[in-house]
Short mmCIF file of N, CA and C in Angstrom, two decimals:
data_model
loop_
_atom_site.label_atom_id
_atom_site.label_comp_id
_atom_site.label_asym_id
_atom_site.label_seq_id
_atom_site.Cartn_x
_atom_site.Cartn_y
_atom_site.Cartn_z
N UNK A 1 -70.15 51.51 -41.10
CA UNK A 1 -69.04 52.28 -40.59
C UNK A 1 -67.72 51.67 -41.07
N UNK A 2 -67.65 50.35 -41.09
CA UNK A 2 -66.41 49.70 -41.49
C UNK A 2 -66.12 49.98 -42.96
N UNK A 3 -67.17 50.00 -43.79
CA UNK A 3 -66.96 50.26 -45.22
C UNK A 3 -66.45 51.68 -45.43
N UNK A 4 -66.98 52.64 -44.70
CA UNK A 4 -66.51 54.02 -44.82
C UNK A 4 -65.08 54.15 -44.34
N UNK A 5 -64.76 53.48 -43.23
CA UNK A 5 -63.41 53.56 -42.71
C UNK A 5 -62.42 52.88 -43.66
N UNK A 6 -62.87 51.85 -44.36
CA UNK A 6 -62.01 51.16 -45.30
C UNK A 6 -61.64 52.07 -46.47
N UNK A 7 -62.58 52.90 -46.87
CA UNK A 7 -62.29 53.82 -47.95
C UNK A 7 -61.36 54.94 -47.51
N UNK A 8 -61.46 55.35 -46.27
CA UNK A 8 -60.71 56.52 -45.81
C UNK A 8 -59.31 56.16 -45.33
N UNK A 9 -59.16 55.03 -44.63
CA UNK A 9 -57.86 54.72 -44.03
C UNK A 9 -57.45 53.30 -44.37
N UNK A 10 -56.24 52.95 -43.95
CA UNK A 10 -55.74 51.61 -44.23
C UNK A 10 -56.27 50.61 -43.19
N UNK A 11 -56.27 49.31 -43.51
CA UNK A 11 -56.85 48.30 -42.61
C UNK A 11 -56.16 48.20 -41.26
N UNK A 12 -54.86 48.42 -41.19
CA UNK A 12 -54.15 48.32 -39.91
C UNK A 12 -54.65 49.38 -38.94
N UNK A 13 -54.90 50.57 -39.44
CA UNK A 13 -55.40 51.64 -38.58
C UNK A 13 -56.81 51.34 -38.10
N UNK A 14 -57.62 50.76 -38.96
CA UNK A 14 -58.99 50.40 -38.57
C UNK A 14 -58.97 49.32 -37.50
N UNK A 15 -58.11 48.29 -37.67
CA UNK A 15 -58.03 47.23 -36.68
C UNK A 15 -57.57 47.75 -35.33
N UNK A 16 -56.61 48.64 -35.31
CA UNK A 16 -56.15 49.18 -34.03
C UNK A 16 -57.23 50.04 -33.39
N UNK A 17 -58.02 50.73 -34.19
CA UNK A 17 -59.11 51.53 -33.64
C UNK A 17 -60.20 50.66 -33.05
N UNK A 18 -60.50 49.52 -33.71
CA UNK A 18 -61.51 48.60 -33.19
C UNK A 18 -61.04 47.99 -31.88
N UNK A 19 -59.75 47.62 -31.81
CA UNK A 19 -59.22 47.07 -30.56
C UNK A 19 -59.27 48.12 -29.46
N UNK A 20 -59.00 49.35 -29.79
CA UNK A 20 -59.03 50.42 -28.80
C UNK A 20 -60.45 50.66 -28.30
N UNK A 21 -61.43 50.57 -29.20
CA UNK A 21 -62.82 50.79 -28.80
C UNK A 21 -63.39 49.63 -28.01
N UNK A 22 -62.85 48.42 -28.20
CA UNK A 22 -63.40 47.27 -27.51
C UNK A 22 -62.82 47.08 -26.11
N UNK A 23 -61.80 47.85 -25.74
CA UNK A 23 -61.23 47.75 -24.40
C UNK A 23 -62.14 48.42 -23.39
N UNK A 24 -62.20 47.92 -22.16
CA UNK A 24 -62.99 48.59 -21.13
C UNK A 24 -62.44 49.97 -20.82
N UNK A 25 -63.31 50.84 -20.36
CA UNK A 25 -62.91 52.21 -20.06
C UNK A 25 -61.94 52.25 -18.89
N UNK A 26 -62.06 51.29 -17.96
CA UNK A 26 -61.21 51.32 -16.78
C UNK A 26 -59.76 51.00 -17.08
N UNK A 27 -59.47 50.30 -18.19
CA UNK A 27 -58.09 49.93 -18.50
C UNK A 27 -57.22 51.15 -18.75
N UNK A 28 -57.61 52.08 -19.64
CA UNK A 28 -56.75 53.24 -19.81
C UNK A 28 -56.73 54.14 -18.58
N UNK A 29 -57.82 54.17 -17.85
CA UNK A 29 -57.87 55.01 -16.66
C UNK A 29 -56.90 54.51 -15.60
N UNK A 30 -56.89 53.19 -15.38
CA UNK A 30 -55.99 52.63 -14.38
C UNK A 30 -54.54 52.76 -14.81
N UNK A 31 -54.26 52.56 -16.08
CA UNK A 31 -52.87 52.66 -16.52
C UNK A 31 -52.42 54.11 -16.56
N UNK A 32 -53.33 55.04 -16.77
CA UNK A 32 -52.95 56.45 -16.85
C UNK A 32 -52.67 57.02 -15.48
N UNK A 33 -53.51 56.75 -14.50
CA UNK A 33 -53.32 57.36 -13.18
C UNK A 33 -52.32 56.60 -12.34
N UNK A 34 -51.97 55.41 -12.75
CA UNK A 34 -51.01 54.65 -11.98
C UNK A 34 -51.65 53.89 -10.83
N UNK A 35 -52.97 53.89 -10.73
CA UNK A 35 -53.65 53.17 -9.67
C UNK A 35 -53.78 51.70 -10.05
N UNK A 36 -53.70 50.86 -9.10
CA UNK A 36 -53.88 49.44 -9.32
C UNK A 36 -55.18 48.99 -8.65
N UNK A 37 -55.59 47.78 -8.98
CA UNK A 37 -56.85 47.26 -8.44
C UNK A 37 -56.80 47.14 -6.92
N UNK A 38 -55.64 46.77 -6.38
CA UNK A 38 -55.52 46.63 -4.94
C UNK A 38 -55.71 47.98 -4.25
N UNK A 39 -55.18 49.04 -4.87
CA UNK A 39 -55.33 50.37 -4.28
C UNK A 39 -56.79 50.82 -4.33
N UNK A 40 -57.47 50.49 -5.42
CA UNK A 40 -58.87 50.89 -5.53
C UNK A 40 -59.75 50.12 -4.55
N UNK A 41 -59.41 48.86 -4.29
CA UNK A 41 -60.21 48.07 -3.37
C UNK A 41 -60.02 48.52 -1.93
N UNK A 42 -58.89 49.13 -1.61
CA UNK A 42 -58.65 49.55 -0.24
C UNK A 42 -59.30 50.89 0.08
N UNK A 43 -59.79 51.61 -0.93
CA UNK A 43 -60.46 52.89 -0.69
C UNK A 43 -61.84 52.61 -0.12
N UNK A 44 -62.18 53.17 1.05
CA UNK A 44 -63.50 52.91 1.62
C UNK A 44 -64.59 53.59 0.79
N UNK A 45 -65.63 52.85 0.49
CA UNK A 45 -66.75 53.39 -0.28
C UNK A 45 -67.77 54.00 0.67
N UNK A 46 -68.26 55.18 0.31
CA UNK A 46 -69.28 55.83 1.14
C UNK A 46 -70.63 55.26 0.73
N UNK A 47 -71.31 54.66 1.66
CA UNK A 47 -72.58 54.02 1.35
C UNK A 47 -73.74 55.00 1.37
N UNK A 48 -74.52 54.97 0.30
CA UNK A 48 -75.72 55.78 0.24
C UNK A 48 -76.95 54.90 0.44
N UNK A 49 -76.73 53.58 0.62
CA UNK A 49 -77.84 52.66 0.68
C UNK A 49 -78.74 52.91 1.89
N UNK A 50 -78.20 53.33 3.00
CA UNK A 50 -79.01 53.47 4.21
C UNK A 50 -79.21 54.93 4.60
N UNK A 51 -78.88 55.84 3.73
CA UNK A 51 -78.99 57.24 4.12
C UNK A 51 -80.40 57.76 3.89
N UNK A 52 -80.68 58.89 4.49
CA UNK A 52 -81.98 59.54 4.36
C UNK A 52 -82.19 59.98 2.92
N UNK A 53 -81.13 60.42 2.27
CA UNK A 53 -81.24 60.86 0.88
C UNK A 53 -81.68 59.72 -0.03
N UNK A 54 -81.13 58.54 0.20
CA UNK A 54 -81.51 57.39 -0.62
C UNK A 54 -82.97 57.03 -0.43
N UNK A 55 -83.44 57.07 0.82
CA UNK A 55 -84.86 56.78 1.07
C UNK A 55 -85.75 57.82 0.42
N UNK A 56 -85.35 59.08 0.46
CA UNK A 56 -86.14 60.13 -0.18
C UNK A 56 -86.19 59.94 -1.69
N UNK A 57 -85.07 59.56 -2.28
CA UNK A 57 -85.02 59.32 -3.72
C UNK A 57 -85.90 58.13 -4.09
N UNK A 58 -85.86 57.07 -3.27
CA UNK A 58 -86.71 55.90 -3.54
C UNK A 58 -88.19 56.25 -3.43
N UNK A 59 -88.55 57.05 -2.43
CA UNK A 59 -89.95 57.45 -2.27
C UNK A 59 -90.40 58.31 -3.44
N UNK A 60 -89.56 59.24 -3.86
CA UNK A 60 -89.91 60.09 -5.01
C UNK A 60 -90.04 59.25 -6.28
N UNK A 61 -89.17 58.28 -6.45
CA UNK A 61 -89.25 57.42 -7.63
C UNK A 61 -90.53 56.58 -7.62
N UNK A 62 -90.95 56.14 -6.42
CA UNK A 62 -92.21 55.40 -6.32
C UNK A 62 -93.38 56.26 -6.75
N UNK A 63 -93.43 57.47 -6.26
CA UNK A 63 -94.56 58.35 -6.60
C UNK A 63 -94.55 58.73 -8.08
N UNK A 64 -93.37 58.96 -8.63
CA UNK A 64 -93.29 59.29 -10.06
C UNK A 64 -93.72 58.09 -10.91
N UNK A 65 -93.28 56.90 -10.54
CA UNK A 65 -93.67 55.70 -11.28
C UNK A 65 -95.15 55.41 -11.18
N UNK A 66 -95.72 55.59 -9.98
CA UNK A 66 -97.16 55.35 -9.81
C UNK A 66 -97.96 56.38 -10.59
N UNK A 67 -97.50 57.62 -10.61
CA UNK A 67 -98.20 58.65 -11.39
C UNK A 67 -98.13 58.37 -12.88
N UNK A 68 -96.99 57.89 -13.33
CA UNK A 68 -96.86 57.55 -14.76
C UNK A 68 -97.74 56.36 -15.12
N UNK A 69 -97.90 55.42 -14.18
CA UNK A 69 -98.73 54.25 -14.46
C UNK A 69 -100.21 54.61 -14.48
N UNK A 70 -100.62 55.61 -13.71
CA UNK A 70 -102.04 55.97 -13.70
C UNK A 70 -102.45 56.78 -14.91
N UNK A 71 -101.51 57.21 -15.73
CA UNK A 71 -101.86 57.91 -16.96
C UNK A 71 -102.64 56.98 -17.89
N UNK A 72 -102.38 55.69 -17.80
CA UNK A 72 -103.12 54.72 -18.60
C UNK A 72 -104.60 54.66 -18.27
N UNK A 73 -104.96 55.03 -17.04
CA UNK A 73 -106.38 55.05 -16.67
C UNK A 73 -107.10 56.14 -17.47
N UNK A 74 -106.45 57.26 -17.68
CA UNK A 74 -107.05 58.33 -18.50
C UNK A 74 -107.22 57.84 -19.94
N UNK A 75 -106.27 57.09 -20.44
CA UNK A 75 -106.40 56.52 -21.78
C UNK A 75 -107.56 55.54 -21.87
N UNK A 76 -107.79 54.81 -20.78
CA UNK A 76 -108.93 53.90 -20.74
C UNK A 76 -110.24 54.67 -20.81
N UNK A 77 -110.31 55.77 -20.09
CA UNK A 77 -111.52 56.60 -20.15
C UNK A 77 -111.77 57.16 -21.54
N UNK A 78 -110.71 57.59 -22.19
CA UNK A 78 -110.85 58.09 -23.56
C UNK A 78 -111.28 56.98 -24.51
N UNK A 79 -110.76 55.77 -24.30
CA UNK A 79 -111.15 54.63 -25.14
C UNK A 79 -112.61 54.26 -24.96
N UNK A 80 -113.09 54.30 -23.72
CA UNK A 80 -114.50 53.98 -23.47
C UNK A 80 -115.40 55.02 -24.13
N UNK A 81 -115.01 56.28 -24.03
CA UNK A 81 -115.79 57.33 -24.69
C UNK A 81 -115.82 57.16 -26.19
N UNK A 82 -114.69 56.78 -26.77
CA UNK A 82 -114.64 56.55 -28.22
C UNK A 82 -115.51 55.37 -28.64
N UNK A 83 -115.49 54.31 -27.84
CA UNK A 83 -116.28 53.12 -28.17
C UNK A 83 -117.77 53.44 -28.17
N UNK A 84 -118.24 54.10 -27.12
CA UNK A 84 -119.68 54.38 -27.06
C UNK A 84 -120.08 55.51 -28.01
N UNK A 85 -119.17 56.42 -28.30
CA UNK A 85 -119.44 57.42 -29.34
C UNK A 85 -119.62 56.77 -30.70
N UNK A 86 -118.77 55.79 -30.99
CA UNK A 86 -118.89 55.06 -32.25
C UNK A 86 -120.16 54.21 -32.28
N UNK A 87 -120.58 53.70 -31.11
CA UNK A 87 -121.84 52.95 -31.05
C UNK A 87 -123.01 53.85 -31.43
N UNK A 88 -123.03 55.06 -30.91
CA UNK A 88 -124.13 55.99 -31.21
C UNK A 88 -124.12 56.36 -32.69
N UNK A 89 -122.95 56.63 -33.24
CA UNK A 89 -122.86 56.98 -34.66
C UNK A 89 -123.29 55.80 -35.54
N UNK A 90 -122.85 54.59 -35.20
CA UNK A 90 -123.22 53.41 -35.97
C UNK A 90 -124.71 53.12 -35.89
N UNK A 91 -125.30 53.31 -34.71
CA UNK A 91 -126.74 53.08 -34.56
C UNK A 91 -127.54 54.13 -35.33
N UNK A 92 -127.03 55.36 -35.38
CA UNK A 92 -127.72 56.40 -36.14
C UNK A 92 -127.66 56.12 -37.64
N UNK A 93 -126.60 55.48 -38.11
CA UNK A 93 -126.48 55.20 -39.54
C UNK A 93 -127.29 53.97 -39.95
N UNK A 94 -127.31 52.96 -39.08
CA UNK A 94 -128.00 51.72 -39.44
C UNK A 94 -128.67 51.13 -38.20
N UNK A 95 -129.90 51.53 -37.91
CA UNK A 95 -130.57 51.05 -36.69
C UNK A 95 -130.86 49.55 -36.68
N UNK A 96 -130.86 48.91 -37.82
CA UNK A 96 -131.17 47.48 -37.85
C UNK A 96 -130.04 46.63 -37.25
N UNK A 97 -128.84 47.18 -37.12
CA UNK A 97 -127.70 46.44 -36.55
C UNK A 97 -127.52 46.72 -35.06
N UNK A 98 -128.60 47.10 -34.39
CA UNK A 98 -128.50 47.51 -32.99
C UNK A 98 -127.84 46.45 -32.11
N UNK A 99 -128.29 45.20 -32.19
CA UNK A 99 -127.78 44.16 -31.30
C UNK A 99 -126.31 43.84 -31.58
N UNK A 100 -125.94 43.75 -32.84
CA UNK A 100 -124.54 43.44 -33.18
C UNK A 100 -123.62 44.59 -32.78
N UNK A 101 -124.04 45.83 -33.04
CA UNK A 101 -123.22 46.98 -32.64
C UNK A 101 -123.07 47.05 -31.13
N UNK A 102 -124.14 46.73 -30.40
CA UNK A 102 -124.06 46.78 -28.95
C UNK A 102 -123.11 45.72 -28.41
N UNK A 103 -123.12 44.53 -28.99
CA UNK A 103 -122.21 43.48 -28.53
C UNK A 103 -120.75 43.87 -28.81
N UNK A 104 -120.50 44.50 -29.95
CA UNK A 104 -119.14 44.97 -30.23
C UNK A 104 -118.74 46.09 -29.28
N UNK A 105 -119.69 46.95 -28.94
CA UNK A 105 -119.40 48.04 -28.01
C UNK A 105 -119.07 47.51 -26.63
N UNK A 106 -119.79 46.49 -26.18
CA UNK A 106 -119.50 45.89 -24.87
C UNK A 106 -118.12 45.24 -24.88
N UNK A 107 -117.77 44.59 -25.98
CA UNK A 107 -116.44 43.99 -26.10
C UNK A 107 -115.35 45.06 -26.06
N UNK A 108 -115.55 46.15 -26.79
CA UNK A 108 -114.58 47.25 -26.77
C UNK A 108 -114.48 47.89 -25.40
N UNK A 109 -115.62 48.03 -24.72
CA UNK A 109 -115.62 48.58 -23.36
C UNK A 109 -114.82 47.68 -22.43
N UNK A 110 -115.04 46.37 -22.53
CA UNK A 110 -114.35 45.43 -21.64
C UNK A 110 -112.84 45.46 -21.87
N UNK A 111 -112.43 45.50 -23.12
CA UNK A 111 -110.98 45.53 -23.40
C UNK A 111 -110.35 46.84 -22.91
N UNK A 112 -111.04 47.94 -23.14
CA UNK A 112 -110.50 49.23 -22.72
C UNK A 112 -110.45 49.32 -21.19
N UNK A 113 -111.49 48.84 -20.54
CA UNK A 113 -111.53 48.89 -19.08
C UNK A 113 -110.48 47.96 -18.48
N UNK A 114 -110.23 46.82 -19.12
CA UNK A 114 -109.21 45.89 -18.62
C UNK A 114 -107.83 46.54 -18.65
N UNK A 115 -107.54 47.27 -19.71
CA UNK A 115 -106.24 47.95 -19.77
C UNK A 115 -106.13 49.03 -18.70
N UNK A 116 -107.22 49.75 -18.46
CA UNK A 116 -107.21 50.76 -17.40
C UNK A 116 -107.00 50.15 -16.04
N UNK A 117 -107.67 49.03 -15.77
CA UNK A 117 -107.49 48.35 -14.48
C UNK A 117 -106.09 47.77 -14.35
N UNK A 118 -105.52 47.31 -15.45
CA UNK A 118 -104.15 46.81 -15.41
C UNK A 118 -103.18 47.94 -15.05
N UNK A 119 -103.38 49.11 -15.64
CA UNK A 119 -102.52 50.26 -15.31
C UNK A 119 -102.67 50.65 -13.84
N UNK A 120 -103.89 50.62 -13.34
CA UNK A 120 -104.13 50.96 -11.94
C UNK A 120 -103.49 49.92 -11.01
N UNK A 121 -103.55 48.65 -11.40
CA UNK A 121 -102.93 47.60 -10.61
C UNK A 121 -101.41 47.78 -10.56
N UNK A 122 -100.81 48.13 -11.69
CA UNK A 122 -99.36 48.37 -11.72
C UNK A 122 -99.00 49.55 -10.82
N UNK A 123 -99.83 50.59 -10.83
CA UNK A 123 -99.57 51.74 -9.96
C UNK A 123 -99.61 51.34 -8.49
N UNK A 124 -100.59 50.53 -8.10
CA UNK A 124 -100.67 50.08 -6.71
C UNK A 124 -99.52 49.15 -6.36
N UNK A 125 -99.09 48.32 -7.31
CA UNK A 125 -97.93 47.46 -7.05
C UNK A 125 -96.68 48.29 -6.83
N UNK A 126 -96.52 49.34 -7.61
CA UNK A 126 -95.34 50.20 -7.44
C UNK A 126 -95.37 50.87 -6.07
N UNK A 127 -96.55 51.33 -5.67
CA UNK A 127 -96.65 52.05 -4.39
C UNK A 127 -96.49 51.14 -3.19
N UNK A 128 -97.16 49.99 -3.19
CA UNK A 128 -97.26 49.22 -1.95
C UNK A 128 -96.46 47.92 -1.94
N UNK A 129 -95.99 47.44 -3.07
CA UNK A 129 -95.27 46.17 -3.08
C UNK A 129 -93.77 46.34 -3.22
N UNK A 130 -93.29 47.54 -3.50
CA UNK A 130 -91.85 47.73 -3.67
C UNK A 130 -91.28 48.51 -2.52
#
């Protein structure tokens, strides 16, 4: 961006634009409206922390998060199906590798199931620990 701006405009204009972009948003707002920090601090804030609406939003967020976490369990089921499907195909192609293919299938099953259980654990943590 700086190289393009250097081609289009002079360096003084670019420097002033960078300084303008690096200022906090509240600085021009406070200077424009004429409000000072003391005036803003004296305005009473309406608390939503203890309201019924806030509790409803928190409950909805818990359920949405737990539902999103349980989607991983479906992925675990698909992974287990893929592992054992590949075991059957591999055994049909080369029956002499039965023991080695089965050990790899058990390893794949364990890894896939572990991820599914991890997703389920996260869902329960979201629901009951937060």
